[in-house]
Short mmCIF file of C-alpha atoms in Angstrom, two decimals:
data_model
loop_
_atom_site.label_atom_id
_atom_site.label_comp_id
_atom_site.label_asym_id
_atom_site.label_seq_id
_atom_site.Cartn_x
_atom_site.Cartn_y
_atom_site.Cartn_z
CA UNK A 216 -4.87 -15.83 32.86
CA UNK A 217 -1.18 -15.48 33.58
CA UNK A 218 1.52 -16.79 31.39
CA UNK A 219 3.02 -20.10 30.64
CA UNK A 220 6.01 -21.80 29.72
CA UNK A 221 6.44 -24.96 28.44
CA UNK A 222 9.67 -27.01 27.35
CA UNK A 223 8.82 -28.93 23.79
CA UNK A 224 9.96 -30.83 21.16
CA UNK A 225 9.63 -29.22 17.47
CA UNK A 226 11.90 -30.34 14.22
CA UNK A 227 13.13 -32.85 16.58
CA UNK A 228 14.74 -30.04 18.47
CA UNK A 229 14.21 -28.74 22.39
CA UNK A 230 12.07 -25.85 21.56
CA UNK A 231 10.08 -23.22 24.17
CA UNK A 232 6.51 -23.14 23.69
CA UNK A 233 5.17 -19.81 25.88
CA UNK A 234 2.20 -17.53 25.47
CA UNK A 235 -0.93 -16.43 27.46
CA UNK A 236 -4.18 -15.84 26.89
CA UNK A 237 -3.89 -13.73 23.58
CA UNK A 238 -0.66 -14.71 21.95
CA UNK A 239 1.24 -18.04 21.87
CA UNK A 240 4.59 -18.27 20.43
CA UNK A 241 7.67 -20.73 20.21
CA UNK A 242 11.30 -20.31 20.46
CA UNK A 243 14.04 -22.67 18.99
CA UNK A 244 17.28 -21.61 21.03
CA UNK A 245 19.25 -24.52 19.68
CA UNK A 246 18.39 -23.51 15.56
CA UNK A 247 19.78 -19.86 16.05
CA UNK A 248 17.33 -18.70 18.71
CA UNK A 249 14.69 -18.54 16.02
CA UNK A 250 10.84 -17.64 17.04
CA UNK A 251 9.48 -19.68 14.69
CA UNK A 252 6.06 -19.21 15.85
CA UNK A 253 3.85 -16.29 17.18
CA UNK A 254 0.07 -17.25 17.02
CA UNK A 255 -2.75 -14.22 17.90
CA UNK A 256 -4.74 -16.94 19.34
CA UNK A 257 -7.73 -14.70 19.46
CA UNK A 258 -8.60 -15.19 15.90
CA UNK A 259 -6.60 -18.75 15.72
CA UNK A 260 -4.03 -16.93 13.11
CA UNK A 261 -0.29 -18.05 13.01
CA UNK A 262 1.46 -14.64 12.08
CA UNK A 263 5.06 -15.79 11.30
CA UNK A 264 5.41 -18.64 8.65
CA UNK A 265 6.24 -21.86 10.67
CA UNK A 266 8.07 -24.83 9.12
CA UNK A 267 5.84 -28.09 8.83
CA UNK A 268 8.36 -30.10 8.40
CA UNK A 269 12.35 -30.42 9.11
CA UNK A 270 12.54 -30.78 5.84
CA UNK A 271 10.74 -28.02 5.23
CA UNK A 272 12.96 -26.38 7.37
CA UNK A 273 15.77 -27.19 6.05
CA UNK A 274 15.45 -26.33 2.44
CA UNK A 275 15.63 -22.72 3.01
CA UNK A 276 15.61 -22.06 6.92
CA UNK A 277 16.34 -18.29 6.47
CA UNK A 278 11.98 -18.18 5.27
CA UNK A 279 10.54 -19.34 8.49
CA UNK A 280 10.07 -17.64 11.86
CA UNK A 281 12.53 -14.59 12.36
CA UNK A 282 16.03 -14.76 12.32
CA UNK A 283 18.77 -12.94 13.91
CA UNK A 284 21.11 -11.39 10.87
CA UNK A 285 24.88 -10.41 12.23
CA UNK A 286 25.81 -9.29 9.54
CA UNK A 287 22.32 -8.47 7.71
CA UNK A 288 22.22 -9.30 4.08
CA UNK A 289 24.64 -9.37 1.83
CA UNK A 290 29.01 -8.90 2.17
CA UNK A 291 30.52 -8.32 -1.55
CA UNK A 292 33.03 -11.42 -1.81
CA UNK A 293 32.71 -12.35 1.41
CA UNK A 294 34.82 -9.89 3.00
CA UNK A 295 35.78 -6.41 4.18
CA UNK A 296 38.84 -4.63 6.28
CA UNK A 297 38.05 -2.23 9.12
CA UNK A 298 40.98 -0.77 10.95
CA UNK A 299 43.89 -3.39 9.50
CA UNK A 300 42.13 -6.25 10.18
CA UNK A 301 40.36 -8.61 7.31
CA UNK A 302 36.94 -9.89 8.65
CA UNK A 303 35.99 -13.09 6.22
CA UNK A 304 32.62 -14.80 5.73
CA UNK A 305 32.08 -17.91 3.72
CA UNK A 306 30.31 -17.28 0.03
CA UNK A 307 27.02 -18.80 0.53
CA UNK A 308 25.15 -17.44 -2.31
CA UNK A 309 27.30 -18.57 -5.37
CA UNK A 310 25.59 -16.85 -8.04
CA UNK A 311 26.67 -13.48 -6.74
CA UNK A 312 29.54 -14.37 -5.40
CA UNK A 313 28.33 -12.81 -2.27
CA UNK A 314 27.93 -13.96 1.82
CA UNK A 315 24.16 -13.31 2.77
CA UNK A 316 22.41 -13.27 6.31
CA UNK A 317 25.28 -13.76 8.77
CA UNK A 318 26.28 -16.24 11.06
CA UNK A 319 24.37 -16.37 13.87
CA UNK A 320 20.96 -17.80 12.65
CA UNK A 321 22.37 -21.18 12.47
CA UNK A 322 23.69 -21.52 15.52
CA UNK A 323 22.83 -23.05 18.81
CA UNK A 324 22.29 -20.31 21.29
CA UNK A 325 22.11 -20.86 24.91
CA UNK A 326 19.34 -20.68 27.18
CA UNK A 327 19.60 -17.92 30.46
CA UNK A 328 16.36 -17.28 31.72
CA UNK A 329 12.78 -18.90 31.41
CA UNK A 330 10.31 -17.53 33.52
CA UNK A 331 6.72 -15.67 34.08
CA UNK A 332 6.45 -13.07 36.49
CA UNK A 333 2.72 -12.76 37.05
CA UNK A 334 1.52 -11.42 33.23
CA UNK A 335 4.81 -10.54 31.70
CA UNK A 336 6.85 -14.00 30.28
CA UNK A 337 10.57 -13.49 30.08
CA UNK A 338 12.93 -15.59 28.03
CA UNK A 339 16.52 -15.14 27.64
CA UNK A 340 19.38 -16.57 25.06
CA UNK A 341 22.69 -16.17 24.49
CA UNK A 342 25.81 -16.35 21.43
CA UNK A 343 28.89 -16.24 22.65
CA UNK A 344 31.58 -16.34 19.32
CA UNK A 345 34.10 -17.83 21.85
CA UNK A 346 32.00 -21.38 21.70
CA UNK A 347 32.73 -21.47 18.21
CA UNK A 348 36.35 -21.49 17.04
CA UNK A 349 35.94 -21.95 13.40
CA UNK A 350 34.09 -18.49 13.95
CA UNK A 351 37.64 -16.67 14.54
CA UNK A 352 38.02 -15.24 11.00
CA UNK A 353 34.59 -13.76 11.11
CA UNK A 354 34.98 -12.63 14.63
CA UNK A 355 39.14 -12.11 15.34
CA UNK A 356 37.63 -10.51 19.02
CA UNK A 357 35.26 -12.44 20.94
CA UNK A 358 31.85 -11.42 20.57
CA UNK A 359 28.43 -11.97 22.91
CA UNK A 360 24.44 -10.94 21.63
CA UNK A 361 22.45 -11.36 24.01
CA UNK A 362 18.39 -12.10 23.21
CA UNK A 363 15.80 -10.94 25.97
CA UNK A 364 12.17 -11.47 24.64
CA UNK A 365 9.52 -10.46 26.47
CA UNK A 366 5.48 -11.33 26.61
CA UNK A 367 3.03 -9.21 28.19
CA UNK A 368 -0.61 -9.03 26.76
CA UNK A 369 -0.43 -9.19 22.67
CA UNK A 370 2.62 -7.60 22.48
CA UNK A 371 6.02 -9.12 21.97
CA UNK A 372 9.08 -6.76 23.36
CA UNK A 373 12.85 -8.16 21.56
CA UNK A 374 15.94 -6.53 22.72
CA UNK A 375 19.38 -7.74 21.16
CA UNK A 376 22.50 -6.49 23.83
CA UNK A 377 25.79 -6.83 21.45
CA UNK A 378 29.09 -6.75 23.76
CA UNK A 379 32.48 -6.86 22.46
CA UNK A 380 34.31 -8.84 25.02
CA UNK A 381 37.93 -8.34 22.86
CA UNK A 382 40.23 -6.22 22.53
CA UNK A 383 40.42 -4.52 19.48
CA UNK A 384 37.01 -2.21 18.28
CA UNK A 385 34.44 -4.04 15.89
CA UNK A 386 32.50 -2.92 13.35
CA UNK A 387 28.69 -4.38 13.73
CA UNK A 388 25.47 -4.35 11.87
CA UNK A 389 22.28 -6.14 12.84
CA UNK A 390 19.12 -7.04 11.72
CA UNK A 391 15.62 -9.78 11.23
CA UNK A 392 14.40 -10.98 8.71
CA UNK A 393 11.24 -11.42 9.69
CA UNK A 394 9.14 -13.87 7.52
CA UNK A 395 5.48 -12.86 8.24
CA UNK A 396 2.27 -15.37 6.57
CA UNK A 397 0.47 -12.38 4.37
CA UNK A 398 -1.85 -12.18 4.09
CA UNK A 399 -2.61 -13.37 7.59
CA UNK A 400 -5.95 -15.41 7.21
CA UNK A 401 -6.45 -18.64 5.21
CA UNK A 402 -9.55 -16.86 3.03
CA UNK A 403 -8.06 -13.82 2.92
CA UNK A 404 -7.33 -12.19 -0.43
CA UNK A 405 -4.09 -10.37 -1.18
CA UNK A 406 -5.56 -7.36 -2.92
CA UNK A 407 -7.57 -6.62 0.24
CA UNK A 408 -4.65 -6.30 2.34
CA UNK A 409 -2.21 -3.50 3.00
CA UNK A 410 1.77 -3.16 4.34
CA UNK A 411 3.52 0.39 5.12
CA UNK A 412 6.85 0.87 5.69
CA UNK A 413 8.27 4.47 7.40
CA UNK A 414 11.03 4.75 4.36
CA UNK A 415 11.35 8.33 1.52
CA UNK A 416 14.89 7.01 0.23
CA UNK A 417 15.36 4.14 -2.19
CA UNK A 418 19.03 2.92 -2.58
CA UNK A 419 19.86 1.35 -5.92
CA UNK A 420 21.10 -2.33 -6.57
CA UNK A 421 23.52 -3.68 -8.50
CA UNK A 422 23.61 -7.26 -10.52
CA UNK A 423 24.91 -8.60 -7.59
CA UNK A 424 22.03 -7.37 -5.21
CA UNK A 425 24.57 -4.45 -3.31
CA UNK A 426 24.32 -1.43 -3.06
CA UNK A 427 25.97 0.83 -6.07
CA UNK A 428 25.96 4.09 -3.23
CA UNK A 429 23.39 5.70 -5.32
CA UNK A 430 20.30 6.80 -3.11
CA UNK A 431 16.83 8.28 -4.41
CA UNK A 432 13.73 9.53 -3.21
CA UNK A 433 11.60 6.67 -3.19
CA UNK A 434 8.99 7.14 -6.47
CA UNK A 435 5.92 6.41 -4.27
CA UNK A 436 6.93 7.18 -0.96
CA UNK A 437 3.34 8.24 -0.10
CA UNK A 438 1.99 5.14 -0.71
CA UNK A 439 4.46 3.52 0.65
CA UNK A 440 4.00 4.96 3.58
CA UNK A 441 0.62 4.93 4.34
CA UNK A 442 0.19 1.25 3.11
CA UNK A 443 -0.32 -0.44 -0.07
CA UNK A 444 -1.36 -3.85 -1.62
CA UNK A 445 1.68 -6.43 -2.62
CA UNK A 446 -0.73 -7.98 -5.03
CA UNK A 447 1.08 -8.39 -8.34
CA UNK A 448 3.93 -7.17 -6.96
CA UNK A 449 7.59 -8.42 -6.28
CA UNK A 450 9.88 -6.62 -3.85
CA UNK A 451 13.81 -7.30 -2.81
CA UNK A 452 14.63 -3.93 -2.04
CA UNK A 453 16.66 -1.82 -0.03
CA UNK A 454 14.44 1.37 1.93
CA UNK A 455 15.71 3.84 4.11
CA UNK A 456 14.28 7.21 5.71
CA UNK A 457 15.70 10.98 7.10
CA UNK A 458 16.83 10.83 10.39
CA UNK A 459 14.63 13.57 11.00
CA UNK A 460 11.49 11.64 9.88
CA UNK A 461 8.53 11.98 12.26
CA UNK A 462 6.98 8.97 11.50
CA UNK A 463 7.29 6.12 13.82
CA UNK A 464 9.72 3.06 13.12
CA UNK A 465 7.33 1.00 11.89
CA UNK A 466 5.98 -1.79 9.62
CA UNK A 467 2.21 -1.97 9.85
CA UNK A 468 0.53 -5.25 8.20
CA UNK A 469 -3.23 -5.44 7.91
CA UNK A 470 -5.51 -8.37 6.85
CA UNK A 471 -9.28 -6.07 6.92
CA UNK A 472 -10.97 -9.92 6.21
CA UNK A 473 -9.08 -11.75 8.89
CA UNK A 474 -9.79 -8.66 11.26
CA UNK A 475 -6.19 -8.52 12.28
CA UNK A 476 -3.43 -6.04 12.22
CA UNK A 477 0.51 -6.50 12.99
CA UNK A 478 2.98 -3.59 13.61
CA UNK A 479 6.50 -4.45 13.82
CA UNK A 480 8.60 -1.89 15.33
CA UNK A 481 12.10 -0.88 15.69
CA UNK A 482 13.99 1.78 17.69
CA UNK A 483 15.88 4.59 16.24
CA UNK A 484 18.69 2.76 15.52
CA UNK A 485 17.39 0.36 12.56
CA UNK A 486 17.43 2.83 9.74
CA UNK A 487 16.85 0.52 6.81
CA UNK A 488 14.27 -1.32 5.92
CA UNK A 489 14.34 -4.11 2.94
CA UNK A 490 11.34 -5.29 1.64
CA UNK A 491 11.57 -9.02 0.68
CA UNK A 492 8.29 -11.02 -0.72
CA UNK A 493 7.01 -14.51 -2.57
CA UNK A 494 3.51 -16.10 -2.60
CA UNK A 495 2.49 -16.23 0.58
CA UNK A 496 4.86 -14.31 2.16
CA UNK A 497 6.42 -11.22 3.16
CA UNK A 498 9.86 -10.27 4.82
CA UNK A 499 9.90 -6.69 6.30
CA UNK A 500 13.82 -6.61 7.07
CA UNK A 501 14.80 -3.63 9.84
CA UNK A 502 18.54 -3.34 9.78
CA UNK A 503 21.18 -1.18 11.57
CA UNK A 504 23.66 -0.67 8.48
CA UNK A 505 22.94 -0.90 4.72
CA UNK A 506 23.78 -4.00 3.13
CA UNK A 507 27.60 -4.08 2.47
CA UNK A 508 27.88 -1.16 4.63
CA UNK A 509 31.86 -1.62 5.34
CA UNK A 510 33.24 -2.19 1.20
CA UNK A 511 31.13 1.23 0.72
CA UNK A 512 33.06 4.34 0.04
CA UNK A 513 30.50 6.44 1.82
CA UNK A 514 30.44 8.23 5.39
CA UNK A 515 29.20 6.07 8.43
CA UNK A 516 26.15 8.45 8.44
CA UNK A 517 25.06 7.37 5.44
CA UNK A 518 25.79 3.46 6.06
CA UNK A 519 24.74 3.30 9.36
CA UNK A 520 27.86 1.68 10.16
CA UNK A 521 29.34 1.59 13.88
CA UNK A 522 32.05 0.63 16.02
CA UNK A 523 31.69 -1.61 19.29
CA UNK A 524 35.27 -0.62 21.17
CA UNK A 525 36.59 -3.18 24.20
CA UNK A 526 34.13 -3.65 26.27
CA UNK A 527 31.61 -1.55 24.95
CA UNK A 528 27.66 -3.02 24.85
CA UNK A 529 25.14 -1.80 22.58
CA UNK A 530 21.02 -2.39 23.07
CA UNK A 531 18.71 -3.01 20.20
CA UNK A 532 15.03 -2.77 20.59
CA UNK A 533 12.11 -4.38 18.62
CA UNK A 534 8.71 -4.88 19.22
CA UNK A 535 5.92 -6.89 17.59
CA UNK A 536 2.16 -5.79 18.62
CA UNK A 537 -0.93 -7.95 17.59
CA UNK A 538 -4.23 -5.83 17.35
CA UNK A 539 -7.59 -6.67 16.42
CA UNK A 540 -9.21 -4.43 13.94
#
């Protein structure tokens, strides 16, 4: 069976239903280019958690599907200064005083490409900064990402392109935050399931969820590593690994009753990982920079923070693979 495309309605909002014989999955350009669905329809198991309402939706729209963080996580008050110029984001999380997830996952994106080309389904979105003018303070140079996704069997390829179409050089970080039903089947018991995460270095939190610049070996890093249960547990923390790790990028989720397996990948250049989870749920977070990276007084090697200069485009790779088991 070859692919399919499909032009929908979902939250009262033009949405892309596509998929093929072993995966089905739905895209919401106009609500931040969010895949809010991705069904292994071989067992008849929804792996991202999907809104059933726009209400639903609404209340907390950062907890369904997966979306795109520019900046990930958290900026301390809102702002930080790179190279004479004062980048400010809008305190959404009043408590700490902080701006969390970015701007771009609320935002209509653009639609550049639909199509299936024999097995392999290609869709293709677009921010451009420039469309939004109240975005200037954020973004003082004008700023494109770029979503290809791409369908081919059960697995799911997701490349971000990032160009800086201004003048001056920007400092970026990326990142998902990937809301993933766990454990994956309706019967299936937490305890029986199992997440790893490719991470040996813990960083330490403050009150106000940021980073204090203190790293440490992560106390269980084998375990963490070679998977463990999230029953009983409660994560919002901030991972990240040696550059010379040899263990693939990955987050692997199994469910051993549902007989299904997700591993969420991401290239070399997501170096952090936070792990995020509530009943029913877990968020498995890959990001290019640390949260707060550019108010830390540490070295860019550390932080994972970079420069985009005029001009300049930078690729980010993902991939999500669905595997029986």
């Amino acid at each position: 069976m070859t692919g399919y495309i499909e032009d929908i309605i979902f939250l009262n909002e033009k949405a892309i239903k596509f998929g093929n014989a072993n995966v089905e999955a739905m895209l919401a350009p106009s609500l931040g280019s969010n895949l809010l669905s991705l069904k292994y329809k071989r067992k008849d198991i929804e792996v991202l958690r999907t809104p059933d309402s726009l209400e639903d939706y609404k209340k907390d729209p950062i907890l369904y599907g997966m979306p795109i963080l520019f900046p990930p996580n958290r900026i301390e008050d809102g702002q930080f200064t790179y190279k004479g110029n004062t980048y400010k984001f809008p305190i959404n999380e009043m408590g700490k005083y902080n701006h969390i997830h970015g701007l771009l996952h609320d935002k209509p994106w653009r639609v550049c490409k639909k199509e299936v080309n024999g097995n392999e389904i290609v869709i293709n979105t677009e921010f451009s900064s420039s469309d939004f003018t109240n975005l200037k303070g954020s973004f003082p140079q004008d700023i494109t990402v770029n979503m290809s996704l791409s369908l081919m069997d059960d697995t799911l390829d997701i490349q971000l392109e990032i160009t800086n179409k201004g003048i001056e050089p920007f400092p970026w970080g990326a990142g998902y935050h990937t809301v993933f039903n766990f454990p994956f089947g309706p019967g299936s018991k937490m305890e029986d399931c199992r997440i790893s995460l490719p991470v040996n270095k813990q960083w330490e939190l403050n009150e106000r969820s940021l980073p204090t610049g203190e790293i440490h070996e992560t106390a269980n890093t084998l375990e963490i590593q070679n998977g463990f249960s999230l029953e009983g547990r409660r994560f919002d923390d901030l991972f990240g690994y040696d550059e010379e790790s040899a263990l693939e990028n990955e987050c692997v989720l199994t469910d051993q009753d549902a007989g299904i397996q997700v591993i969420y990948q991401g290239d070399q250049r997501f170096k952090f990982w936070v792990l995020f989870n509530q009943e029913g749920f877990v968020c498995p977070e890959p990001y290019t920079w640390v949260t707060n990276a550019p108010n830390l007084d540490l070295s860019a090697d550390l932080t994972g923070l970079r420069e985009l200069s005029s001009g300049e485009m930078v690729q980010l790779k993902t991939r999500l693979i669905m595997k029986e088991i």
